[in-house]
PDB file of C-alpha atoms in Angstrom:
ATOM      1  CA  MET A  23       0.000   0.000   0.000  1.00 55.00           C
ATOM      2  CA  ALA A  24       2.836   2.396   0.889  1.00 67.00           C
ATOM      3  CA  GLU A  25       4.582   1.554  -2.389  1.00 81.00           C
ATOM      4  CA  LYS A  26       1.432   2.480  -4.316  1.00 86.00           C
ATOM      5  CA  ALA A  27       1.145   5.790  -2.437  1.00 86.00           C
ATOM      6  CA  VAL A  28       4.808   6.582  -3.120  1.00 90.00           C
ATOM      7  CA  GLU A  29       4.384   5.701  -6.812  1.00 91.00           C
ATOM      8  CA  GLN A  30       1.385   8.026  -7.069  1.00 91.00           C
ATOM      9  CA  LEU A  31       3.231  10.836  -5.283  1.00 91.00           C
ATOM     10  CA  LEU A  32       6.256  10.375  -7.545  1.00 91.00           C
ATOM     11  CA  SER A  33       4.009  10.706 -10.589  1.00 92.00           C
ATOM     12  CA  LEU A  34       3.047  14.226  -9.462  1.00 90.00           C
ATOM     13  CA  ASN A  35       5.503  16.875 -10.583  1.00 89.00           C
ATOM     14  CA  PRO A  36       5.060  20.293  -8.908  1.00 89.00           C
ATOM     15  CA  GLU A  37       7.052  21.910 -11.718  1.00 86.00           C
ATOM     16  CA  ARG A  38       4.301  21.030 -14.190  1.00 87.00           C
ATOM     17  CA  LEU A  39       1.262  20.531 -12.002  1.00 88.00           C
ATOM     18  CA  GLN A  40      -0.675  23.128  -9.997  1.00 90.00           C
ATOM     19  CA  LEU A  41      -2.781  21.267  -7.420  1.00 91.00           C
ATOM     20  CA  ALA A  42      -3.713  24.458  -5.570  1.00 88.00           C
ATOM     21  CA  SER A  43      -6.353  25.405  -8.121  1.00 88.00           C
ATOM     22  CA  GLU A  44      -8.034  28.814  -8.134  1.00 89.00           C
ATOM     23  CA  ASN A  45     -11.304  26.900  -7.927  1.00 90.00           C
ATOM     24  CA  ILE A  46     -11.898  26.419  -4.176  1.00 89.00           C
ATOM     25  CA  ALA A  47     -13.773  23.113  -4.531  1.00 92.00           C
ATOM     26  CA  VAL A  48     -11.097  21.612  -6.810  1.00 92.00           C
ATOM     27  CA  ARG A  49      -8.346  22.911  -4.534  1.00 91.00           C
ATOM     28  CA  LYS A  50      -9.880  21.325  -1.424  1.00 92.00           C
ATOM     29  CA  TRP A  51     -10.466  18.059  -3.306  1.00 94.00           C
ATOM     30  CA  ASN A  52      -6.829  17.931  -4.430  1.00 93.00           C
ATOM     31  CA  LEU A  53      -5.661  18.816  -0.927  1.00 93.00           C
ATOM     32  CA  ASP A  54      -7.662  15.963   0.632  1.00 94.00           C
ATOM     33  CA  ILE A  55      -6.403  13.412  -1.899  1.00 93.00           C
ATOM     34  CA  LEU A  56      -2.791  14.556  -1.488  1.00 95.00           C
ATOM     35  CA  ASP A  57      -3.086  14.466   2.305  1.00 94.00           C
ATOM     36  CA  ASP A  58      -4.535  10.925   2.193  1.00 95.00           C
ATOM     37  CA  LEU A  59      -1.566   9.760   0.107  1.00 94.00           C
ATOM     38  CA  VAL A  60       0.899  11.390   2.507  1.00 95.00           C
ATOM     39  CA  GLN A  61      -0.787   9.786   5.528  1.00 94.00           C
ATOM     40  CA  THR A  62      -0.617   6.387   3.835  1.00 93.00           C
ATOM     41  CA  ALA A  63       3.099   6.914   3.144  1.00 93.00           C
ATOM     42  CA  VAL A  64       3.628   7.869   6.806  1.00 93.00           C
ATOM     43  CA  ASN A  65       1.572   5.032   8.320  1.00 93.00           C
ATOM     44  CA  ARG A  66       3.006   2.339   6.041  1.00 91.00           C
ATOM     45  CA  PHE A  67       6.595   3.574   6.072  1.00 92.00           C
ATOM     46  CA  PRO A  68       8.827   0.444   5.790  1.00 90.00           C
ATOM     47  CA  SER A  69      10.680  -0.652   8.937  1.00 85.00           C
ATOM     48  CA  HIS A  70      13.854  -1.430   6.984  1.00 84.00           C
ATOM     49  CA  PRO A  71      13.750   0.626   3.760  1.00 88.00           C
ATOM     50  CA  THR A  72      16.322  -0.065   1.073  1.00 86.00           C
ATOM     51  CA  ARG A  73      18.602   2.659  -0.278  1.00 85.00           C
ATOM     52  CA  GLU A  74      16.425   2.876  -3.419  1.00 87.00           C
ATOM     53  CA  GLU A  75      13.267   3.266  -1.320  1.00 90.00           C
ATOM     54  CA  LEU A  76      14.908   6.012   0.738  1.00 89.00           C
ATOM     55  CA  GLU A  77      15.959   7.878  -2.399  1.00 88.00           C
ATOM     56  CA  ASN A  78      12.340   7.726  -3.591  1.00 92.00           C
ATOM     57  CA  TYR A  79      11.109   8.995  -0.222  1.00 93.00           C
ATOM     58  CA  HIS A  80      13.587  11.887  -0.352  1.00 91.00           C
ATOM     59  CA  LEU A  81      12.265  12.836  -3.804  1.00 93.00           C
ATOM     60  CA  VAL A  82       8.661  12.534  -2.614  1.00 94.00           C
ATOM     61  CA  ASN A  83       9.424  14.733   0.388  1.00 94.00           C
ATOM     62  CA  ARG A  84      10.973  17.453  -1.794  1.00 93.00           C
ATOM     63  CA  ARG A  85       7.982  17.445  -4.138  1.00 94.00           C
ATOM     64  CA  LEU A  86       5.506  17.497  -1.257  1.00 94.00           C
ATOM     65  CA  ARG A  87       7.147  20.594   0.209  1.00 94.00           C
ATOM     66  CA  GLN A  88       6.716  22.297  -3.171  1.00 94.00           C
ATOM     67  CA  PHE A  89       3.034  21.306  -3.330  1.00 92.00           C
ATOM     68  CA  SER A  90       2.565  22.514   0.241  1.00 93.00           C
ATOM     69  CA  ARG A  91       3.936  25.919  -0.763  1.00 92.00           C
ATOM     70  CA  GLN A  92       1.399  26.042  -3.623  1.00 92.00           C
ATOM     71  CA  PHE A  93      -1.478  25.707  -1.150  1.00 90.00           C
ATOM     72  CA  ILE A  94       0.043  28.199   1.289  1.00 90.00           C
ATOM     73  CA  GLN A  95       0.452  30.746  -1.503  1.00 89.00           C
ATOM     74  CA  ARG A  96      -3.242  30.321  -2.319  1.00 86.00           C
ATOM     75  CA  GLY A  97      -4.016  31.126   1.323  1.00 84.00           C
ATOM     76  CA  GLU A  98      -5.514  27.678   1.909  1.00 81.00           C
ATOM     77  CA  GLU A  99      -6.014  27.446   5.697  1.00 79.00           C
ATOM     78  CA  GLU A 100      -6.562  23.679   5.701  1.00 81.00           C
ATOM     79  CA  SER A 101      -3.066  23.130   4.249  1.00 88.00           C
ATOM     80  CA  GLU A 102      -1.678  23.153   7.821  1.00 90.00           C
ATOM     81  CA  LYS A 103      -2.791  19.539   8.246  1.00 91.00           C
ATOM     82  CA  LEU A 104      -0.908  18.553   5.078  1.00 92.00           C
ATOM     83  CA  ALA A 105       2.202  20.396   6.285  1.00 93.00           C
ATOM     84  CA  GLU A 106       2.093  18.461   9.584  1.00 94.00           C
ATOM     85  CA  HIS A 107       1.883  15.110   7.787  1.00 95.00           C
ATOM     86  CA  ILE A 108       4.736  16.090   5.448  1.00 95.00           C
ATOM     87  CA  LYS A 109       6.783  16.918   8.546  1.00 95.00           C
ATOM     88  CA  GLU A 110       5.961  13.474   9.997  1.00 95.00           C
ATOM     89  CA  LEU A 111       7.171  11.809   6.811  1.00 94.00           C
ATOM     90  CA  ALA A 112      10.377  13.879   6.832  1.00 93.00           C
ATOM     91  CA  GLU A 113      11.056  12.798  10.432  1.00 92.00           C
ATOM     92  CA  LYS A 114      10.662   9.126   9.521  1.00 92.00           C
ATOM     93  CA  ILE A 115      13.064   9.545   6.601  1.00 90.00           C
ATOM     94  CA  TYR A 116      15.557  11.335   8.851  1.00 86.00           C
ATOM     95  CA  LEU A 117      15.445   8.523  11.442  1.00 84.00           C
ATOM     96  CA  GLU A 118      16.171   5.924   8.758  1.00 86.00           C
ATOM     97  CA  ASP A 119      18.598   7.915   6.626  1.00 83.00           C
ATOM     98  CA  ASP A 120      21.102  10.134   8.388  1.00 85.00           C
ATOM     99  CA  PRO A 121      21.642  13.297   6.278  1.00 86.00           C
ATOM    100  CA  ARG A 122      25.403  12.681   6.348  1.00 91.00           C
ATOM    101  CA  ILE A 123      24.900   9.310   4.631  1.00 90.00           C
ATOM    102  CA  ASN A 124      22.521  10.837   2.116  1.00 87.00           C
ATOM    103  CA  LYS A 125      24.991  13.654   1.401  1.00 90.00           C
ATOM    104  CA  LEU A 126      27.770  11.106   0.808  1.00 94.00           C
ATOM    105  CA  PHE A 127      25.769   8.941  -1.598  1.00 91.00           C
ATOM    106  CA  SER A 128      24.269  11.871  -3.498  1.00 89.00           C
ATOM    107  CA  SER A 129      27.686  13.466  -4.112  1.00 93.00           C
ATOM    108  CA  TYR A 130      28.795  13.508  -7.757  1.00 93.00           C
ATOM    109  CA  ILE A 131      32.311  12.606  -6.535  1.00 94.00           C
ATOM    110  CA  THR A 132      30.947   9.390  -4.998  1.00 95.00           C
ATOM    111  CA  LYS A 133      29.435   8.460  -8.355  1.00 92.00           C
ATOM    112  CA  LYS A 134      32.710   9.223 -10.162  1.00 92.00           C
ATOM    113  CA  ILE A 135      34.779   7.190  -7.692  1.00 93.00           C
ATOM    114  CA  LEU A 136      32.452   4.185  -7.930  1.00 93.00           C
ATOM    115  CA  LYS A 137      33.088   4.218 -11.708  1.00 91.00           C
ATOM    116  CA  PHE A 138      36.844   4.774 -11.363  1.00 89.00           C
ATOM    117  CA  GLY A 139      38.756   2.647 -13.849  1.00 84.00           C
ATOM    118  CA  GLY A 140      42.280   3.112 -12.503  1.00 80.00           C
ATOM    119  CA  VAL A 141      43.446   5.819 -14.919  1.00 78.00           C
ATOM    120  CA  VAL A 142      44.065   9.413 -13.795  1.00 81.00           C
ATOM    121  CA  ASP A 143      44.481  12.433 -16.073  1.00 81.00           C
ATOM    122  CA  THR A 144      48.050  13.506 -15.254  1.00 80.00           C
ATOM    123  CA  GLU A 145      47.358  17.148 -16.174  1.00 83.00           C
ATOM    124  CA  ALA A 146      44.636  17.393 -13.525  1.00 86.00           C
ATOM    125  CA  ALA A 147      46.234  14.966 -11.057  1.00 89.00           C
ATOM    126  CA  ASN A 148      47.051  17.444  -8.303  1.00 89.00           C
ATOM    127  CA  GLN A 149      43.644  19.110  -8.489  1.00 91.00           C
ATOM    128  CA  TYR A 150      42.005  15.674  -8.363  1.00 91.00           C
ATOM    129  CA  ARG A 151      44.123  14.754  -5.324  1.00 93.00           C
ATOM    130  CA  LEU A 152      43.020  17.905  -3.451  1.00 94.00           C
ATOM    131  CA  LYS A 153      39.373  17.196  -4.289  1.00 94.00           C
ATOM    132  CA  LEU A 154      39.714  13.654  -2.967  1.00 95.00           C
ATOM    133  CA  ILE A 155      41.327  14.845   0.286  1.00 96.00           C
ATOM    134  CA  ASN A 156      38.467  17.296   0.843  1.00 96.00           C
ATOM    135  CA  TYR A 157      35.894  14.643  -0.094  1.00 96.00           C
ATOM    136  CA  VAL A 158      37.336  12.026   2.277  1.00 96.00           C
ATOM    137  CA  GLU A 159      37.596  14.486   5.173  1.00 95.00           C
ATOM    138  CA  SER A 160      34.320  16.392   4.714  1.00 95.00           C
ATOM    139  CA  LYS A 161      31.976  13.649   3.476  1.00 95.00           C
ATOM    140  CA  LEU A 162      33.324  10.111   3.866  1.00 95.00           C
ATOM    141  CA  ILE A 163      34.872  10.305   7.351  1.00 94.00           C
ATOM    142  CA  VAL A 164      31.859  12.275   8.604  1.00 93.00           C
ATOM    143  CA  ALA A 165      29.399   9.658   7.269  1.00 93.00           C
ATOM    144  CA  ILE A 166      31.104   6.367   8.210  1.00 92.00           C
ATOM    145  CA  PRO A 167      30.186   6.368  11.948  1.00 90.00           C
ATOM    146  CA  HIS A 168      26.499   6.574  10.965  1.00 88.00           C
ATOM    147  CA  LEU A 169      26.408   3.560   8.623  1.00 87.00           C
ATOM    148  CA  LYS A 170      23.639   1.170   9.680  1.00 82.00           C
ATOM    149  CA  ARG A 171      22.569  -0.757   6.596  1.00 83.00           C
ATOM    150  CA  LYS A 172      24.454  -3.706   5.195  1.00 85.00           C
ATOM    151  CA  GLU A 173      23.921  -2.421   1.635  1.00 87.00           C
ATOM    152  CA  ASP A 174      25.320   0.988   2.638  1.00 89.00           C
ATOM    153  CA  ARG A 175      28.416  -0.601   4.201  1.00 89.00           C
ATOM    154  CA  GLU A 176      28.919  -2.694   1.058  1.00 90.00           C
ATOM    155  CA  LYS A 177      28.709   0.438  -1.082  1.00 92.00           C
ATOM    156  CA  VAL A 178      31.203   2.284   1.145  1.00 92.00           C
ATOM    157  CA  CYS A 179      33.492  -0.772   1.027  1.00 92.00           C
ATOM    158  CA  LYS A 180      33.517  -0.543  -2.786  1.00 93.00           C
ATOM    159  CA  LEU A 181      34.026   3.213  -2.490  1.00 94.00           C
ATOM    160  CA  LEU A 182      37.073   2.702  -0.262  1.00 93.00           C
ATOM    161  CA  GLU A 183      38.520   0.087  -2.635  1.00 93.00           C
ATOM    162  CA  ASN A 184      38.294   2.536  -5.532  1.00 94.00           C
ATOM    163  CA  LEU A 185      39.688   5.368  -3.406  1.00 94.00           C
ATOM    164  CA  VAL A 186      42.709   3.223  -2.544  1.00 93.00           C
ATOM    165  CA  ALA A 187      43.149   2.518  -6.269  1.00 93.00           C
ATOM    166  CA  ALA A 188      42.930   6.265  -6.985  1.00 92.00           C
ATOM    167  CA  GLN A 189      45.417   7.015  -4.200  1.00 92.00           C
ATOM    168  CA  THR A 190      47.828   4.461  -5.677  1.00 92.00           C
ATOM    169  CA  ALA A 191      47.503   6.129  -9.095  1.00 91.00           C
ATOM    170  CA  LEU A 192      48.149   9.523  -7.472  1.00 92.00           C
ATOM    171  CA  GLU A 193      50.920   8.366  -5.129  1.00 91.00           C
ATOM    172  CA  ARG A 194      53.737  10.332  -6.773  1.00 90.00           C
ATOM    173  CA  TYR A 195      51.658  13.525  -6.523  1.00 90.00           C
ATOM    174  CA  ASP A 196      50.821  12.960  -2.854  1.00 90.00           C
ATOM    175  CA  VAL A 197      54.132  14.430  -1.678  1.00 90.00           C
ATOM    176  CA  ASP A 198      52.897  15.444   1.776  1.00 92.00           C
ATOM    177  CA  GLY A 199      51.009  12.161   2.253  1.00 92.00           C
ATOM    178  CA  ALA A 200      47.754  14.009   3.015  1.00 94.00           C
ATOM    179  CA  LEU A 201      45.585  11.759   0.823  1.00 93.00           C
ATOM    180  CA  ASP A 202      47.225   8.637   2.229  1.00 93.00           C
ATOM    181  CA  ASP A 203      46.649   9.847   5.813  1.00 95.00           C
ATOM    182  CA  ALA A 204      43.006  10.725   5.155  1.00 94.00           C
ATOM    183  CA  LEU A 205      42.329   7.320   3.581  1.00 93.00           C
ATOM    184  CA  ARG A 206      44.059   5.428   6.384  1.00 93.00           C
ATOM    185  CA  TYR A 207      41.860   7.218   8.910  1.00 93.00           C
ATOM    186  CA  ALA A 208      38.719   6.490   6.854  1.00 93.00           C
ATOM    187  CA  LEU A 209      39.649   2.794   6.592  1.00 90.00           C
ATOM    188  CA  LYS A 210      40.210   2.548  10.356  1.00 90.00           C
ATOM    189  CA  GLN A 211      36.838   4.179  10.970  1.00 89.00           C
ATOM    190  CA  PHE A 212      35.140   1.805   8.540  1.00 90.00           C
ATOM    191  CA  LEU A 213      36.646  -1.270  10.209  1.00 88.00           C
ATOM    192  CA  PHE A 214      35.685   0.049  13.653  1.00 85.00           C
ATOM    193  CA  ASN A 215      32.122   0.699  12.467  1.00 77.00           C
ATOM    194  CA  GLY A 216      31.960  -2.865  11.128  1.00 70.00           C
ATOM    195  CA  VAL A 217      32.975  -4.287  14.509  1.00 58.00           C
ATOM    196  CA  MET A 218      30.604  -2.016  16.456  1.00 54.00           C
ATOM    197  CA  SER A 219      27.621  -2.889  14.251  1.00 56.00           C
ATOM    198  CA  HIS A 220      28.320  -6.646  14.130  1.00 46.00           C
ATOM    199  CA  HIS A 221      25.565  -8.743  15.744  1.00 46.00           C
ATOM    200  CA  ILE A 222      28.071 -10.566  18.002  1.00 39.00           C
ATOM    201  CA  TYR A 223      29.363  -7.261  19.397  1.00 37.00           C
ATOM    202  CA  GLN A 224      25.806  -5.964  19.788  1.00 45.00           C
ATOM    203  CA  SER A 225      24.809  -9.083  21.745  1.00 44.00           C
ATOM    204  CA  LEU A 226      27.588  -8.382  24.249  1.00 38.00           C
ATOM    205  CA  LEU A 227      26.294  -4.897  25.064  1.00 38.00           C
TER     206      LEU A 227
END
């Protein structure tokens, strides 16, 4: 049921669709239908959502905020109830998907690293190295302690493997060892997180 509600909400694009009609009756009808869909999404929110499901929920939440603004701009008083339910949905997403994890996985650098083929453009090598240092320190290291899902840890494991490959390709440019140091710290954090989240360790707490 939740999947159906999410699918319906995803099919609504606030960039092309004005639900807050000038016609009061139509506006209230659209508001009620939208609110029902949001409540269904809240009440049937999965207990262990996958990364793909969370990405869909993030998109739904962004679109709902835009629709909510449409009703507010029309001066629709009953839109407060919709805003409250959107807030409830956002809180559920936040509890399941730490913003630091979401920021890491939505980064274009993450996508580039996951596709890394082992070859570095020598002309841009130093600039690439500096970007990687900043990425590891500001996104990866910050996110690792908050990994909870197995699929997320597997993705970060692949990310670290490719980062090590990139660091190896950039080794002669890493004169001060800053990239090497940042990666070593990230790897230690990842291993520590794996131990802390392991079911055997958890059973000892």
